[in-house]
Amino acid sequence: MNIHQKKNFIAQLQRRASTLLLPATAALVCANLAEMAEAVTPESEQKLVEMIRASRAGDVEMKSALAEIRIFTTDNFLMANSNPLSFFEVVNLADSDEPFIENTSKFQIDVSYIGQDGRAKRTQGVKYQEQARVDLKTLSTDDFEYFIRDIYKGDVKSPSLANVDMARDVTLKTNALLWPFIKNSIGNFGITGAKSSRVYVPSKNVIATNLPGTNLLTATGNTASTLWRKACMDAVIKYITAWGAGAFADGDFSRKIVVYIPSAHLTGFLDEITMTSQPNSKVEQIFENAGLEMDYGGYHWVLVGDNTLDPADRTAYVQLGKPVGYFFTKPGMDETFVDQTIAMRKQNRESISMNKVIGFGLPSNRKVNTCAVVYRSAS
């Protein structure tokens, strides 16, 4: 990548992060990306060339510095690129920290997480003020090979591209772990029976029949060919408003709603208007950006196509601006590995790979912080 391409790429990540991520995570990632963008100068590129050369010459300090740069880059690219990660609150741990989730609700909860063996697990009921430990897992990327010399363009382009590929690989592996847990948080809440088995327990003065019994919503007017449309947005607004103002100790839902839709079904609003549709502000927004970002019902909507969601499920997943769980990382335990052996260098190549430590937990009482909409009936 040349300087212009790098700056454009980072700017795209900044726009995406500011739009999709939860506020605290977005602020952190955007600030880091801004620093990265400012650092992309001819002088910094030359310094990078010198660091790479020193690293290849066996300079241990330079190898360590390059590893830190790559880990920093990959971490921010992961946060900005991952769709399901936008549902989580990101927590960076020190090397010696253990991740725990404390139950601050007045009833017993479960915590879902991924075990070190890669399998889905769930704690036994965690009582009030008790903690559940979340297992950490090490993700490993594939090896990415790149040329180390280019007689025309120098030796910075290929290592830079390898860092981007490595970040993409970490993102894909993370998404594959997170989406199933988000999907499993969708469904009936279970609001009867023993309090320990309920998703929420309303205060005595709250009329429980006002509150939603599920976060799996079905849009009115579904057919075998309908897509995301106004009826879907209405279903989400009804879900949000049914809770009432001030229902949650951690605040109301955000006025910005992000919807993840199977990419093949993204542009549903285009079917709802024609070139002769009566001009109004909503029609103009659809004409301008295919309805992928618009204001409706007092909320700002952002529609995102995700090619890892199956169109056959006919379901869109909605991020309401509050986390469904916690995503833990240990940047100090992340490692990069560069193969600079003589055998590789004789082929004018190097390879790079990475280990990244992650963990995540979804408390059962956080299910209310998201919903999903079935926008099409079974064919």
CSV table of C-alpha atoms in Angstrom, one decimal:
chain,number,residue,atom,x,y,z
A,1,MET,CA,0.0,0.0,0.0
A,2,ASN,CA,1.2,3.5,-0.8
A,3,ILE,CA,0.6,6.4,1.6
A,4,HIS,CA,-2.6,7.5,-0.1
A,5,GLN,CA,-4.0,4.0,0.0
A,6,LYS,CA,-3.2,3.6,3.7
A,7,LYS,CA,-4.8,6.8,4.7
A,8,ASN,CA,-8.0,6.0,2.7
A,9,PHE,CA,-8.1,2.5,4.2
A,10,ILE,CA,-7.8,3.9,7.8
A,11,ALA,CA,-10.4,6.6,7.0
A,12,GLN,CA,-12.8,3.9,5.9
A,13,LEU,CA,-12.3,2.0,9.2
A,14,GLN,CA,-12.8,5.2,11.2
A,15,ARG,CA,-16.2,5.9,9.5
A,16,ARG,CA,-17.2,2.3,10.0
A,17,ALA,CA,-16.1,2.2,13.7
A,18,SER,CA,-17.8,5.5,14.5
A,19,THR,CA,-21.1,4.3,12.9
A,20,LEU,CA,-21.3,0.8,14.2
A,21,LEU,CA,-19.5,0.3,17.4
A,22,LEU,CA,-20.8,1.0,20.9
A,23,PRO,CA,-19.9,4.5,22.0
A,24,ALA,CA,-17.1,3.7,24.4
A,25,THR,CA,-15.4,1.2,22.0
A,26,ALA,CA,-15.9,3.6,19.0
A,27,ALA,CA,-14.2,6.4,20.9
A,28,LEU,CA,-11.2,4.3,21.7
A,29,VAL,CA,-10.8,2.7,18.3
A,30,CYS,CA,-11.4,6.0,16.4
A,31,ALA,CA,-8.8,7.7,18.5
A,32,ASN,CA,-6.3,4.9,17.8
A,33,LEU,CA,-7.0,5.0,14.1
A,34,ALA,CA,-6.6,8.8,14.0
A,35,GLU,CA,-3.1,8.4,15.5
A,36,MET,CA,-2.3,5.7,12.9
A,37,ALA,CA,-3.5,8.0,10.1
A,38,GLU,CA,-1.4,11.0,11.4
A,39,ALA,CA,1.6,8.7,11.6
A,40,VAL,CA,1.4,7.7,7.9
A,41,THR,CA,4.0,10.1,6.4
A,42,PRO,CA,6.9,9.8,4.1
A,43,GLU,CA,9.2,10.0,7.1
A,44,SER,CA,7.3,7.2,9.0
A,45,GLU,CA,7.4,5.0,5.9
A,46,GLN,CA,11.1,5.4,5.6
A,47,LYS,CA,11.4,4.6,9.3
A,48,LEU,CA,9.3,1.5,8.8
A,49,VAL,CA,11.7,0.4,6.0
A,50,GLU,CA,14.7,0.8,8.3
A,51,MET,CA,12.9,-1.1,11.1
A,52,ILE,CA,12.1,-4.0,8.7
A,53,ARG,CA,15.7,-4.1,7.5
A,54,ALA,CA,17.1,-4.0,11.0
A,55,SER,CA,14.7,-6.8,12.0
A,56,ARG,CA,15.9,-8.9,9.1
A,57,ALA,CA,19.4,-8.3,10.2
A,58,GLY,CA,18.7,-9.8,13.6
A,59,ASP,CA,18.0,-6.7,15.7
A,60,VAL,CA,16.0,-8.0,18.6
A,61,GLU,CA,14.7,-4.6,19.7
A,62,MET,CA,13.4,-3.8,16.2
A,63,LYS,CA,11.7,-7.2,16.0
A,64,SER,CA,9.9,-6.5,19.2
A,65,ALA,CA,8.9,-3.0,18.1
A,66,LEU,CA,7.5,-4.4,14.8
A,67,ALA,CA,5.6,-7.0,16.7
A,68,GLU,CA,4.0,-4.4,18.8
A,69,ILE,CA,3.0,-2.3,15.8
A,70,ARG,CA,1.4,-5.3,14.1
A,71,ILE,CA,-0.5,-6.3,17.2
A,72,PHE,CA,-1.8,-2.7,17.6
A,73,THR,CA,-2.8,-2.6,14.0
A,74,THR,CA,-4.5,-5.9,14.0
A,75,ASP,CA,-6.4,-5.1,17.2
A,76,ASN,CA,-7.8,-1.9,15.8
A,77,PHE,CA,-8.6,-3.4,12.4
A,78,LEU,CA,-10.5,-6.2,14.2
A,79,MET,CA,-12.6,-3.8,16.3
A,80,ALA,CA,-13.5,-1.7,13.3
A,81,ASN,CA,-14.2,-4.6,10.9
A,82,SER,CA,-16.2,-7.1,13.0
A,83,ASN,CA,-20.0,-7.0,12.8
A,84,PRO,CA,-20.9,-9.2,15.8
A,85,LEU,CA,-18.3,-7.5,17.9
A,86,SER,CA,-20.3,-4.3,17.7
A,87,PHE,CA,-22.8,-6.0,20.1
A,88,PHE,CA,-20.1,-6.3,22.9
A,89,GLU,CA,-18.4,-4.1,25.4
A,90,VAL,CA,-14.6,-4.5,24.8
A,91,VAL,CA,-12.4,-5.0,27.9
A,92,ASN,CA,-8.6,-5.0,27.5
A,93,LEU,CA,-6.9,-7.1,30.2
A,94,ALA,CA,-3.4,-6.9,31.6
A,95,ASP,CA,-1.3,-10.1,31.3
A,96,SER,CA,-2.1,-11.2,34.9
A,97,ASP,CA,-5.8,-10.3,34.8
A,98,GLU,CA,-8.5,-12.9,34.9
A,99,PRO,CA,-11.9,-12.1,33.2
A,100,PHE,CA,-14.9,-12.3,35.5
A,101,ILE,CA,-18.6,-11.2,35.0
A,102,GLU,CA,-20.3,-10.2,38.2
A,103,ASN,CA,-24.0,-10.6,38.7
A,104,THR,CA,-25.4,-7.2,39.7
A,105,SER,CA,-29.0,-8.1,39.1
A,106,LYS,CA,-31.3,-9.2,42.0
A,107,PHE,CA,-31.8,-12.7,40.6
A,108,GLN,CA,-29.8,-15.6,39.4
A,109,ILE,CA,-28.3,-15.5,35.9
A,110,ASP,CA,-26.4,-17.7,33.6
A,111,VAL,CA,-23.3,-16.7,31.6
A,112,SER,CA,-22.6,-18.2,28.1
A,113,TYR,CA,-19.0,-18.3,26.9
A,114,ILE,CA,-16.6,-20.2,24.7
A,115,GLY,CA,-14.4,-22.8,26.5
A,116,GLN,CA,-10.7,-23.2,25.8
A,117,ASP,CA,-11.6,-26.3,23.8
A,118,GLY,CA,-13.6,-24.1,21.5
A,119,ARG,CA,-17.0,-25.4,22.6
A,120,ALA,CA,-20.0,-23.4,23.8
A,121,LYS,CA,-20.4,-23.5,27.6
A,122,ARG,CA,-22.7,-22.0,30.2
A,123,THR,CA,-22.2,-21.4,33.9
A,124,GLN,CA,-24.5,-22.8,36.5
A,125,GLY,CA,-26.7,-20.1,37.9
A,126,VAL,CA,-24.7,-17.2,39.3
A,127,LYS,CA,-26.3,-15.6,42.3
A,128,TYR,CA,-26.5,-11.8,43.2
A,129,GLN,CA,-23.0,-10.3,43.6
A,130,GLU,CA,-21.3,-13.6,42.7
A,131,GLN,CA,-18.9,-13.8,39.8
A,132,ALA,CA,-18.4,-16.2,36.8
A,133,ARG,CA,-15.0,-16.6,35.3
A,134,VAL,CA,-14.8,-16.4,31.5
A,135,ASP,CA,-12.4,-18.7,29.8
A,136,LEU,CA,-9.8,-17.2,27.4
A,137,LYS,CA,-9.0,-18.8,24.1
A,138,THR,CA,-6.0,-18.3,21.7
A,139,LEU,CA,-6.9,-17.7,18.0
A,140,SER,CA,-4.2,-18.5,15.5
A,141,THR,CA,-4.1,-17.0,12.0
A,142,ASP,CA,-2.9,-18.7,8.9
A,143,ASP,CA,0.6,-18.0,7.6
A,144,PHE,CA,0.7,-15.2,5.1
A,145,GLU,CA,3.6,-15.2,2.7
A,146,TYR,CA,4.8,-12.0,0.9
A,147,PHE,CA,7.8,-10.9,-1.2
A,148,ILE,CA,10.5,-9.1,0.8
A,149,ARG,CA,12.0,-7.1,-2.1
A,150,ASP,CA,10.5,-5.3,-5.1
A,151,ILE,CA,13.1,-3.7,-7.3
A,152,TYR,CA,10.6,-1.0,-8.3
A,153,LYS,CA,8.6,-0.3,-5.2
A,154,GLY,CA,10.9,-1.1,-2.3
A,155,ASP,CA,10.0,-3.5,0.6
A,156,VAL,CA,7.2,-1.8,2.5
A,157,LYS,CA,4.1,-2.7,0.4
A,158,SER,CA,4.0,-6.5,0.9
A,159,PRO,CA,4.5,-6.5,4.7
A,160,SER,CA,1.7,-3.9,5.1
A,161,LEU,CA,-0.7,-6.0,3.0
A,162,ALA,CA,0.3,-9.0,5.1
A,163,ASN,CA,-0.8,-7.1,8.3
A,164,VAL,CA,-4.1,-6.3,6.7
A,165,ASP,CA,-4.6,-10.0,5.7
A,166,MET,CA,-3.7,-11.1,9.2
A,167,ALA,CA,-6.2,-8.7,10.7
A,168,ARG,CA,-8.9,-10.0,8.3
A,169,ASP,CA,-8.2,-13.6,9.3
A,170,VAL,CA,-8.5,-12.7,13.0
A,171,THR,CA,-11.8,-10.9,12.3
A,172,LEU,CA,-13.3,-13.9,10.4
A,173,LYS,CA,-12.3,-16.3,13.1
A,174,THR,CA,-13.8,-14.0,15.8
A,175,ASN,CA,-17.0,-13.5,13.9
A,176,ALA,CA,-17.4,-17.3,13.5
A,177,LEU,CA,-17.3,-17.6,17.3
A,178,LEU,CA,-19.5,-14.6,18.2
A,179,TRP,CA,-22.4,-14.8,15.8
A,180,PRO,CA,-23.8,-18.2,17.2
A,181,PHE,CA,-23.8,-16.7,20.7
A,182,ILE,CA,-25.7,-13.6,19.5
A,183,LYS,CA,-28.2,-15.8,17.7
A,184,ASN,CA,-28.7,-18.0,20.8
A,185,SER,CA,-29.6,-14.9,22.8
A,186,ILE,CA,-32.7,-14.5,20.6
A,187,GLY,CA,-36.0,-16.0,21.7
A,188,ASN,CA,-38.5,-16.2,24.5
A,189,PHE,CA,-37.3,-14.6,27.7
A,190,GLY,CA,-38.8,-17.0,30.2
A,191,ILE,CA,-40.5,-14.6,32.6
A,192,THR,CA,-42.5,-17.1,34.7
A,193,GLY,CA,-41.5,-19.7,37.2
A,194,ALA,CA,-38.6,-19.4,39.7
A,195,LYS,CA,-36.9,-16.0,39.6
A,196,SER,CA,-33.5,-17.7,39.1
A,197,SER,CA,-34.6,-18.9,35.7
A,198,ARG,CA,-36.0,-15.6,34.4
A,199,VAL,CA,-34.3,-13.1,32.0
A,200,TYR,CA,-35.8,-10.2,34.0
A,201,VAL,CA,-37.9,-9.6,37.1
A,202,PRO,CA,-39.9,-6.4,37.0
A,203,SER,CA,-40.4,-4.2,40.0
A,204,LYS,CA,-43.6,-4.6,41.9
A,205,ASN,CA,-45.1,-1.4,40.6
A,206,VAL,CA,-44.5,-2.3,36.9
A,207,ILE,CA,-47.4,-3.9,35.0
A,208,ALA,CA,-45.6,-6.9,33.5
A,209,THR,CA,-48.0,-7.3,30.6
A,210,ASN,CA,-46.5,-4.0,29.2
A,211,LEU,CA,-43.1,-5.7,28.8
A,212,PRO,CA,-41.9,-7.9,25.8
A,213,GLY,CA,-41.8,-11.6,26.4
A,214,THR,CA,-39.4,-12.2,23.6
A,215,ASN,CA,-36.8,-10.5,21.4
A,216,LEU,CA,-37.6,-12.5,18.3
A,217,LEU,CA,-39.9,-10.2,16.4
A,218,THR,CA,-41.9,-10.9,13.2
A,219,ALA,CA,-42.8,-8.1,10.9
A,220,THR,CA,-46.4,-7.7,9.8
A,221,GLY,CA,-47.2,-8.5,6.2
A,222,ASN,CA,-44.4,-11.0,5.6
A,223,THR,CA,-44.5,-13.0,2.4
A,224,ALA,CA,-42.1,-15.4,0.8
A,225,SER,CA,-40.4,-12.5,-1.0
A,226,THR,CA,-40.5,-9.5,1.4
A,227,LEU,CA,-37.3,-7.8,2.5
A,228,TRP,CA,-36.3,-5.3,5.2
A,229,ARG,CA,-38.9,-2.5,5.2
A,230,LYS,CA,-40.9,-0.1,7.3
A,231,ALA,CA,-42.9,-2.9,9.0
A,232,CYS,CA,-39.6,-4.3,10.3
A,233,MET,CA,-38.6,-0.9,11.7
A,234,ASP,CA,-42.0,-0.6,13.3
A,235,ALA,CA,-41.6,-3.9,15.1
A,236,VAL,CA,-38.2,-2.8,16.6
A,237,ILE,CA,-39.7,0.5,17.7
A,238,LYS,CA,-42.6,-1.3,19.4
A,239,TYR,CA,-40.1,-3.6,21.2
A,240,ILE,CA,-38.0,-0.6,22.4
A,241,THR,CA,-41.0,1.5,23.6
A,242,ALA,CA,-42.7,-1.4,25.3
A,243,TRP,CA,-40.1,-1.3,28.0
A,244,GLY,CA,-41.0,2.3,29.0
A,245,ALA,CA,-38.7,5.2,29.8
A,246,GLY,CA,-36.2,4.7,32.6
A,247,ALA,CA,-36.8,0.9,32.7
A,248,PHE,CA,-33.1,0.0,33.0
A,249,ALA,CA,-30.5,1.1,35.6
A,250,ASP,CA,-27.9,1.5,32.9
A,251,GLY,CA,-30.0,3.8,30.8
A,252,ASP,CA,-32.4,3.6,27.9
A,253,PHE,CA,-31.6,2.2,24.4
A,254,SER,CA,-29.7,4.4,22.0
A,255,ARG,CA,-31.4,6.6,19.4
A,256,LYS,CA,-29.1,5.0,16.8
A,257,ILE,CA,-30.1,1.5,15.7
A,258,VAL,CA,-27.8,-0.7,13.6
A,259,VAL,CA,-29.3,-3.6,11.7
A,260,TYR,CA,-27.3,-6.5,10.3
A,261,ILE,CA,-29.0,-8.2,7.3
A,262,PRO,CA,-27.9,-11.0,5.1
A,263,SER,CA,-26.2,-9.1,2.3
A,264,ALA,CA,-28.3,-10.7,-0.5
A,265,HIS,CA,-31.4,-9.2,1.2
A,266,LEU,CA,-30.0,-5.8,2.1
A,267,THR,CA,-31.7,-3.3,-0.3
A,268,GLY,CA,-35.3,-4.0,0.6
A,269,PHE,CA,-36.3,-0.4,0.5
A,270,LEU,CA,-35.5,-0.2,-3.2
A,271,ASP,CA,-38.6,-2.4,-3.9
A,272,GLU,CA,-40.8,0.1,-2.0
A,273,ILE,CA,-40.3,3.1,-4.3
A,274,THR,CA,-40.4,3.9,-8.0
A,275,MET,CA,-39.1,6.8,-10.0
A,276,THR,CA,-42.5,8.4,-9.8
A,277,SER,CA,-42.9,8.0,-6.0
A,278,GLN,CA,-44.3,11.1,-4.2
A,279,PRO,CA,-41.2,13.1,-3.2
A,280,ASN,CA,-40.7,13.4,0.6
A,281,SER,CA,-37.8,13.3,3.0
A,282,LYS,CA,-37.8,9.5,3.3
A,283,VAL,CA,-38.1,8.9,-0.4
A,284,GLU,CA,-35.2,11.3,-0.9
A,285,GLN,CA,-33.1,9.4,1.6
A,286,ILE,CA,-33.8,6.1,-0.1
A,287,PHE,CA,-32.9,7.6,-3.5
A,288,GLU,CA,-29.6,9.0,-2.1
A,289,ASN,CA,-28.3,5.9,-0.2
A,290,ALA,CA,-30.7,3.0,-0.9
A,291,GLY,CA,-32.3,3.4,2.5
A,292,LEU,CA,-29.1,2.0,4.1
A,293,GLU,CA,-29.0,5.0,6.5
A,294,MET,CA,-32.0,7.0,7.3
A,295,ASP,CA,-34.1,8.7,10.1
A,296,TYR,CA,-37.4,7.2,11.0
A,297,GLY,CA,-39.7,7.1,14.1
A,298,GLY,CA,-37.3,9.2,16.2
A,299,TYR,CA,-34.4,6.9,15.5
A,300,HIS,CA,-31.4,7.0,13.2
A,301,TRP,CA,-31.1,3.7,11.3
A,302,VAL,CA,-28.0,2.1,9.8
A,303,LEU,CA,-28.5,-1.0,7.7
A,304,VAL,CA,-25.4,-3.3,7.2
A,305,GLY,CA,-25.1,-6.2,4.8
A,306,ASP,CA,-23.4,-9.2,6.3
A,307,ASN,CA,-22.4,-12.0,3.9
A,308,THR,CA,-21.9,-14.5,6.8
A,309,LEU,CA,-25.6,-14.4,7.7
A,310,ASP,CA,-27.7,-17.0,5.9
A,311,PRO,CA,-30.5,-15.5,3.8
A,312,ALA,CA,-32.4,-18.8,4.3
A,313,ASP,CA,-32.9,-17.8,8.0
A,314,ARG,CA,-34.9,-14.7,6.9
A,315,THR,CA,-33.7,-12.8,10.0
A,316,ALA,CA,-32.0,-9.5,10.7
A,317,TYR,CA,-30.1,-8.8,13.9
A,318,VAL,CA,-30.5,-5.5,15.7
A,319,GLN,CA,-27.9,-3.7,17.8
A,320,LEU,CA,-29.7,-1.2,20.1
A,321,GLY,CA,-26.7,0.6,21.5
A,322,LYS,CA,-26.3,-1.4,24.7
A,323,PRO,CA,-24.0,-4.4,25.0
A,324,VAL,CA,-25.2,-8.0,25.1
A,325,GLY,CA,-22.0,-9.1,26.7
A,326,TYR,CA,-18.3,-8.5,27.2
A,327,PHE,CA,-15.4,-9.2,24.8
A,328,PHE,CA,-12.1,-9.6,26.6
A,329,THR,CA,-8.6,-9.3,25.0
A,330,LYS,CA,-5.1,-9.6,26.4
A,331,PRO,CA,-2.9,-7.4,24.0
A,332,GLY,CA,0.2,-8.2,26.1
A,333,MET,CA,-0.3,-11.9,25.4
A,334,ASP,CA,-0.7,-11.5,21.6
A,335,GLU,CA,2.2,-12.7,19.5
A,336,THR,CA,3.4,-12.3,15.9
A,337,PHE,CA,5.6,-14.8,14.2
A,338,VAL,CA,7.7,-13.9,11.2
A,339,ASP,CA,9.5,-16.6,9.2
A,340,GLN,CA,12.8,-15.1,8.0
A,341,THR,CA,14.7,-18.3,7.5
A,342,ILE,CA,17.4,-18.6,4.8
A,343,ALA,CA,15.2,-21.1,2.9
A,344,MET,CA,12.4,-18.5,2.7
A,345,ARG,CA,14.7,-15.6,1.9
A,346,LYS,CA,16.2,-17.5,-1.0
A,347,GLN,CA,12.7,-17.5,-2.5
A,348,ASN,CA,12.5,-13.7,-1.8
A,349,ARG,CA,9.8,-14.4,0.7
A,350,GLU,CA,8.8,-14.1,4.3
A,351,SER,CA,5.7,-15.2,6.1
A,352,ILE,CA,3.8,-13.8,9.1
A,353,SER,CA,1.2,-15.2,11.5
A,354,MET,CA,-0.3,-14.2,14.8
A,355,ASN,CA,-1.8,-15.6,18.0
A,356,LYS,CA,-4.5,-13.5,19.7
A,357,VAL,CA,-6.0,-14.1,23.1
A,358,ILE,CA,-9.7,-13.5,23.4
A,359,GLY,CA,-12.7,-14.4,25.6
A,360,PHE,CA,-16.3,-13.3,25.8
A,361,GLY,CA,-19.3,-13.8,28.0
A,362,LEU,CA,-23.0,-13.1,27.6
A,363,PRO,CA,-25.0,-12.8,30.8
A,364,SER,CA,-28.6,-14.1,30.3
A,365,ASN,CA,-30.1,-10.9,31.6
A,366,ARG,CA,-28.4,-8.9,28.8
A,367,LYS,CA,-30.6,-10.7,26.2
A,368,VAL,CA,-33.0,-7.7,26.4
A,369,ASN,CA,-30.4,-5.5,24.8
A,370,THR,CA,-30.8,-6.9,21.4
A,371,CYS,CA,-33.6,-8.2,19.1
A,372,ALA,CA,-34.0,-9.9,15.8
A,373,VAL,CA,-36.6,-9.4,13.1
A,374,VAL,CA,-38.0,-12.1,10.8
A,375,TYR,CA,-38.7,-10.1,7.6
A,376,ARG,CA,-39.8,-12.9,5.3
A,377,SER,CA,-42.1,-16.0,5.7
A,378,ALA,CA,-41.0,-19.5,4.9
A,379,SER,CA,-41.4,-20.3,1.2
